[in-house]
Short mmCIF file of C-alpha atoms in Angstrom, two decimals:
data_model
loop_
_atom_site.label_atom_id
_atom_site.label_comp_id
_atom_site.label_asym_id
_atom_site.label_seq_id
_atom_site.Cartn_x
_atom_site.Cartn_y
_atom_site.Cartn_z
CA MET B 1 -22.08 -32.34 38.58
CA ASP B 2 -20.83 -33.55 35.29
CA VAL B 3 -18.03 -36.19 36.33
CA THR B 4 -15.91 -38.71 34.53
CA GLU B 5 -12.70 -40.17 35.43
CA THR B 6 -11.03 -37.76 33.59
CA THR B 7 -12.74 -34.62 35.10
CA ARG B 8 -10.83 -31.97 37.11
CA HIS B 9 -12.77 -30.50 39.62
CA VAL B 10 -11.95 -26.89 40.56
CA ARG B 11 -13.42 -24.21 43.14
CA ALA B 12 -14.16 -21.45 40.49
CA LEU B 13 -13.87 -21.43 36.54
CA PHE B 14 -13.44 -17.99 34.99
CA ILE B 15 -14.36 -17.76 30.86
CA SER B 16 -14.25 -15.00 28.49
CA ASP B 17 -14.57 -14.13 24.98
CA VAL B 18 -15.93 -17.15 23.66
CA HIS B 19 -17.83 -14.72 20.84
CA LEU B 20 -20.36 -17.69 20.14
CA GLY B 21 -22.53 -16.42 17.23
CA SER B 22 -18.96 -15.78 15.40
CA ARG B 23 -17.09 -17.80 12.79
CA ALA B 24 -13.72 -17.45 14.93
CA CYS B 25 -15.46 -18.98 17.86
CA LYS B 26 -13.70 -22.38 18.62
CA ALA B 27 -17.16 -23.86 20.31
CA GLU B 28 -15.77 -27.36 19.88
CA GLN B 29 -12.81 -26.71 22.34
CA LEU B 30 -14.57 -24.92 24.90
CA LEU B 31 -17.12 -27.95 24.85
CA ASP B 32 -14.09 -30.32 25.24
CA PHE B 33 -12.88 -28.19 27.89
CA LEU B 34 -15.86 -27.95 30.08
CA ARG B 35 -16.39 -32.08 29.66
CA HIS B 36 -12.92 -32.20 31.67
CA HIS B 37 -13.67 -29.55 34.23
CA ASP B 38 -16.25 -28.71 36.91
CA ALA B 39 -16.50 -25.80 39.21
CA ASP B 40 -18.36 -24.80 42.30
CA THR B 41 -18.65 -21.29 40.98
CA ILE B 42 -18.25 -20.69 36.82
CA TYR B 43 -17.66 -17.06 35.97
CA LEU B 44 -18.69 -15.87 32.44
CA VAL B 45 -16.57 -12.59 32.19
CA GLY B 46 -18.53 -11.06 28.81
CA ASP B 47 -18.59 -11.69 25.12
CA ILE B 48 -19.66 -15.14 25.54
CA VAL B 49 -22.21 -14.48 23.06
CA ASP B 50 -21.07 -11.89 20.15
CA GLY B 51 -24.42 -9.42 19.26
CA TRP B 52 -22.23 -7.39 17.10
CA GLN B 53 -21.57 -10.29 14.68
CA LEU B 54 -25.13 -11.91 15.00
CA ARG B 55 -26.41 -8.03 13.94
CA SER B 56 -23.99 -8.59 10.67
CA GLY B 57 -25.31 -11.69 9.77
CA TRP B 58 -26.66 -14.95 11.85
CA HIS B 59 -24.06 -17.71 12.35
CA TRP B 60 -25.02 -20.07 15.00
CA PRO B 61 -24.25 -23.72 14.40
CA GLN B 62 -25.39 -26.86 16.82
CA ALA B 63 -21.86 -26.38 18.41
CA HIS B 64 -22.69 -22.80 19.75
CA ASN B 65 -25.89 -24.10 21.31
CA ASP B 66 -23.92 -26.94 22.70
CA VAL B 67 -21.73 -24.79 24.79
CA ILE B 68 -25.11 -22.90 26.35
CA GLN B 69 -26.62 -26.14 26.77
CA LYS B 70 -23.85 -27.49 28.47
CA LEU B 71 -23.48 -23.93 30.75
CA LEU B 72 -27.12 -24.87 31.68
CA ARG B 73 -26.70 -28.10 32.84
CA LYS B 74 -23.63 -27.62 34.99
CA ALA B 75 -26.25 -24.94 36.49
CA ARG B 76 -28.83 -27.67 37.27
CA LYS B 77 -26.22 -30.25 38.54
CA GLY B 78 -25.59 -27.54 41.38
CA SER B 79 -22.51 -24.93 39.82
CA ARG B 80 -23.16 -21.65 40.59
CA LEU B 81 -23.10 -19.43 36.98
CA ILE B 82 -22.57 -15.81 37.28
CA TYR B 83 -22.48 -13.93 33.73
CA VAL B 84 -20.74 -10.50 33.80
CA PRO B 85 -21.66 -8.84 29.97
CA GLY B 86 -19.20 -7.25 27.66
CA ASN B 87 -19.14 -5.24 25.28
CA HIS B 88 -20.11 -7.77 22.69
CA ASP B 89 -22.88 -8.96 24.36
CA GLU B 90 -23.89 -5.46 25.85
CA PHE B 91 -27.83 -6.40 25.15
CA LEU B 92 -27.54 -8.56 28.33
CA ARG B 93 -26.68 -5.22 30.60
CA ASP B 94 -30.21 -4.18 30.40
CA TYR B 95 -31.23 -7.64 32.66
CA PHE B 96 -28.38 -6.57 35.24
CA GLY B 97 -29.75 -8.32 38.76
CA THR B 98 -31.60 -11.23 36.39
CA HIS B 99 -31.90 -14.83 36.97
CA PHE B 100 -32.47 -17.13 34.17
CA GLY B 101 -31.68 -21.14 34.34
CA GLY B 102 -29.59 -21.00 37.29
CA VAL B 103 -27.40 -18.07 35.64
CA VAL B 104 -27.18 -14.65 37.36
CA VAL B 105 -26.33 -11.37 35.30
CA THR B 106 -24.47 -8.71 37.31
CA GLU B 107 -22.70 -5.67 36.31
CA ASN B 108 -19.46 -7.06 37.96
CA ALA B 109 -18.59 -9.65 40.55
CA PHE B 110 -16.38 -9.98 43.48
CA HIS B 111 -14.94 -13.20 44.23
CA VAL B 112 -12.99 -14.33 47.37
CA ALA B 113 -10.62 -16.89 46.92
CA ALA B 114 -10.08 -19.87 48.98
CA ASP B 115 -6.49 -17.86 50.43
CA GLY B 116 -8.75 -15.09 51.34
CA ARG B 117 -8.27 -12.70 48.27
CA ARG B 118 -10.32 -10.37 47.04
CA TYR B 119 -10.94 -10.17 43.06
CA VAL B 120 -12.83 -7.59 41.15
CA VAL B 121 -14.51 -9.77 38.15
CA THR B 122 -15.48 -7.49 35.45
CA HIS B 123 -14.93 -7.83 31.28
CA GLY B 124 -12.66 -4.55 31.28
CA ASP B 125 -14.01 -3.10 28.17
CA GLN B 126 -14.92 0.16 30.31
CA PHE B 127 -11.28 0.90 30.30
CA ASP B 128 -10.59 -0.08 26.98
CA ARG B 129 -9.64 3.61 25.56
CA ARG B 130 -10.41 2.42 22.22
CA ILE B 131 -13.89 1.79 22.84
CA LYS B 132 -14.73 5.12 25.10
CA ARG B 133 -12.99 7.22 22.48
CA ALA B 134 -14.43 5.67 19.41
CA ARG B 135 -17.07 3.00 19.23
CA ARG B 136 -17.23 2.65 15.36
CA PHE B 137 -13.71 2.70 15.32
CA ALA B 138 -13.58 -0.62 17.72
CA ALA B 139 -16.50 -2.42 15.65
CA PHE B 140 -14.19 -1.79 12.48
CA GLY B 141 -11.50 -3.20 14.33
CA ASP B 142 -13.42 -5.97 15.28
CA HIS B 143 -14.33 -7.18 11.74
CA VAL B 144 -11.08 -6.41 10.02
CA GLN B 145 -9.60 -9.28 13.16
CA MET B 146 -12.56 -11.63 11.99
CA LEU B 147 -11.19 -11.28 8.16
CA LEU B 148 -7.77 -12.35 9.50
CA GLN B 149 -8.80 -15.22 11.51
CA SER B 150 -10.42 -16.00 8.38
CA ALA B 151 -7.13 -15.88 6.61
CA ASN B 152 -5.37 -17.92 9.38
CA THR B 153 -6.89 -20.99 7.61
CA VAL B 154 -4.56 -20.54 4.68
CA VAL B 155 -1.63 -19.49 6.21
CA ASN B 156 -1.77 -22.43 8.40
CA VAL B 157 -2.67 -25.04 5.40
CA ILE B 158 0.75 -23.43 3.92
CA ARG B 159 2.67 -24.10 6.96
CA LYS B 160 1.64 -27.62 7.37
CA TRP B 161 2.58 -28.75 4.26
CA LEU B 162 5.86 -26.88 5.33
CA SER B 163 5.97 -28.91 8.32
CA LEU B 164 6.25 -25.78 10.35
CA PRO B 165 3.88 -25.49 13.35
CA SER B 166 0.39 -23.46 13.41
CA TRP B 167 0.42 -19.83 13.64
CA SER B 168 -2.05 -16.96 14.10
CA LEU B 169 -1.88 -14.57 11.70
CA SER B 170 -4.88 -12.09 13.59
CA GLN B 171 -3.04 -12.65 16.84
CA TRP B 172 0.26 -11.52 15.61
CA ALA B 173 -1.41 -8.79 13.50
CA LYS B 174 -3.33 -7.39 16.53
CA TYR B 175 -0.33 -7.49 19.29
CA LYS B 176 1.73 -5.76 16.56
CA VAL B 177 -0.89 -2.83 17.30
CA LYS B 178 -1.32 -2.91 20.52
CA ASP B 179 2.33 -3.25 21.14
CA VAL B 180 3.31 0.12 19.25
CA LEU B 181 0.07 2.10 20.96
CA ASN B 182 1.03 0.36 24.41
CA TYR B 183 -3.12 -0.59 24.43
CA VAL B 184 -2.14 -4.16 26.65
CA GLN B 185 0.17 -2.58 28.95
CA SER B 186 -2.31 0.79 29.56
CA PHE B 187 -5.04 -1.96 29.97
CA GLU B 188 -3.45 -4.14 32.66
CA GLU B 189 -2.52 -0.69 34.39
CA ALA B 190 -6.06 0.80 34.48
CA LEU B 191 -8.26 -2.52 35.75
CA ALA B 192 -5.14 -3.51 38.34
CA ALA B 193 -5.56 0.34 39.42
CA GLU B 194 -9.49 -0.47 39.28
CA ALA B 195 -8.99 -3.39 41.78
CA THR B 196 -7.27 -1.47 44.20
CA ARG B 197 -9.99 1.78 44.15
CA ARG B 198 -12.45 -1.05 45.03
CA HIS B 199 -10.31 -2.20 47.84
CA ALA B 200 -9.67 -5.62 46.12
CA GLU B 201 -6.29 -7.69 46.19
CA GLY B 202 -7.05 -8.29 42.50
CA VAL B 203 -8.85 -8.52 38.93
CA ILE B 204 -10.13 -10.99 36.74
CA CYS B 205 -11.42 -9.82 33.15
CA GLY B 206 -11.26 -10.49 29.71
CA HIS B 207 -11.39 -8.37 26.51
CA VAL B 208 -8.02 -7.59 25.15
CA HIS B 209 -7.94 -11.50 24.20
CA HIS B 210 -4.57 -12.10 25.98
CA ALA B 211 -4.40 -14.43 28.70
CA SER B 212 -2.04 -13.44 31.37
CA ILE B 213 -1.67 -13.58 35.34
CA ARG B 214 0.69 -10.47 36.65
CA ASP B 215 1.40 -9.14 39.68
CA PHE B 216 1.11 -5.50 39.98
CA PRO B 217 2.60 -3.21 43.19
CA ALA B 218 -0.86 -2.44 44.29
CA ALA B 219 -2.83 -5.61 42.75
CA ARG B 220 -2.70 -8.85 40.75
CA TYR B 221 -3.96 -8.63 37.03
CA ILE B 222 -5.55 -12.18 35.46
CA ASN B 223 -7.12 -12.15 31.84
CA CYS B 224 -9.14 -15.34 30.92
CA GLY B 225 -8.10 -15.11 27.67
CA ASP B 226 -10.55 -16.26 24.83
CA TRP B 227 -11.91 -19.07 22.58
CA VAL B 228 -10.97 -17.66 19.45
CA GLU B 229 -7.26 -17.80 19.24
CA SER B 230 -5.62 -19.10 22.48
CA CYS B 231 -9.09 -21.46 23.58
CA SER B 232 -7.71 -20.34 27.42
CA ALA B 233 -9.56 -19.80 30.96
CA ALA B 234 -8.74 -18.86 34.26
CA VAL B 235 -9.16 -21.38 37.13
CA GLU B 236 -8.91 -21.34 40.89
CA HIS B 237 -7.99 -24.62 42.93
CA PHE B 238 -8.92 -24.93 46.62
CA ASP B 239 -5.93 -24.02 47.50
CA GLY B 240 -6.84 -20.01 46.59
CA ARG B 241 -3.95 -21.23 43.64
CA LEU B 242 -4.92 -19.34 40.30
CA GLU B 243 -3.69 -20.26 37.02
CA ILE B 244 -4.16 -20.09 33.33
CA ILE B 245 -4.86 -23.33 31.06
CA ALA B 246 -4.98 -23.41 27.40
CA TRP B 247 -6.84 -26.09 26.25
CA LYS B 248 -6.05 -28.49 23.37
CA PHE B 249 -8.17 -31.24 22.13
CA ASP B 250 -5.84 -34.17 23.84
CA ALA B 251 -5.46 -32.59 26.77
CA GLY B 252 -8.37 -34.33 28.26
CA ARG B 253 -6.32 -37.55 28.15
CA ASP B 254 -4.06 -37.33 31.06
CA LEU B 255 -5.38 -33.87 33.23
CA THR B 256 -1.93 -34.07 34.94
CA ASP B 257 -0.50 -32.89 31.64
CA ALA B 258 -3.64 -30.40 30.56
CA ARG B 259 -1.67 -27.22 31.33
CA ILE B 260 1.50 -27.77 29.93
CA THR B 261 0.50 -24.96 27.30
CA GLU B 262 0.93 -21.76 28.11
CA ALA B 263 0.17 -22.25 31.75
CA HIS B 264 1.05 -20.01 34.91
CA ALA B 265 -0.13 -20.38 38.36
CA VAL B 266 0.29 -18.26 41.64
#
């Protein structure tokens, strides 16, 4: 393991929606997070590489390559890496069952936590009505989101000048729309129902870029978040407790405070 005196070791780590290959990807923050976290098992819960963006224009800076190298190094050092592709890296769905560099590619996975609870691990795009109903609309919406994220820079320069905290225009716009159409709520309910259908106590997913832990009557829903806006991941501690960590660059200075930003534990 890449252990330092400021490294937290956890039982399992769940990362989704990194979107390597996209200009909106916060690769440097993910690298910082990975420097301060090691895990027995690391689940890559889809959209790690953004094939949609790479097809429209190549963007692959060194930091994106460094993320791949860091993950492969953790695999060589003993971490199990399980890759569950999403819709943006769906090209990997042709390689289910393949092992490369210590990484296993699989359609879905089951994770048994230390407390015995069984979780389905899936990206979740199969349960997004937008993807099922209109793939072209979903891709168009993705490009609009990237434009909004680019506008974030200008908005936050102005807010900094006004001594206001940073704010995500893209996240605000996205969830205003999703609230109206109840997309997130229906997505969460569908995933929780899928966990029940598969005789599991919960589901761990990504896709909607909204980190969350919710207990439904039949199952627990956990969304890992993303590394485009919230820079968040889900971790399982050695007692089976699951938590969302939203990472900031200075969080590694004191790991006892690393989860203070939008953290939830169960």
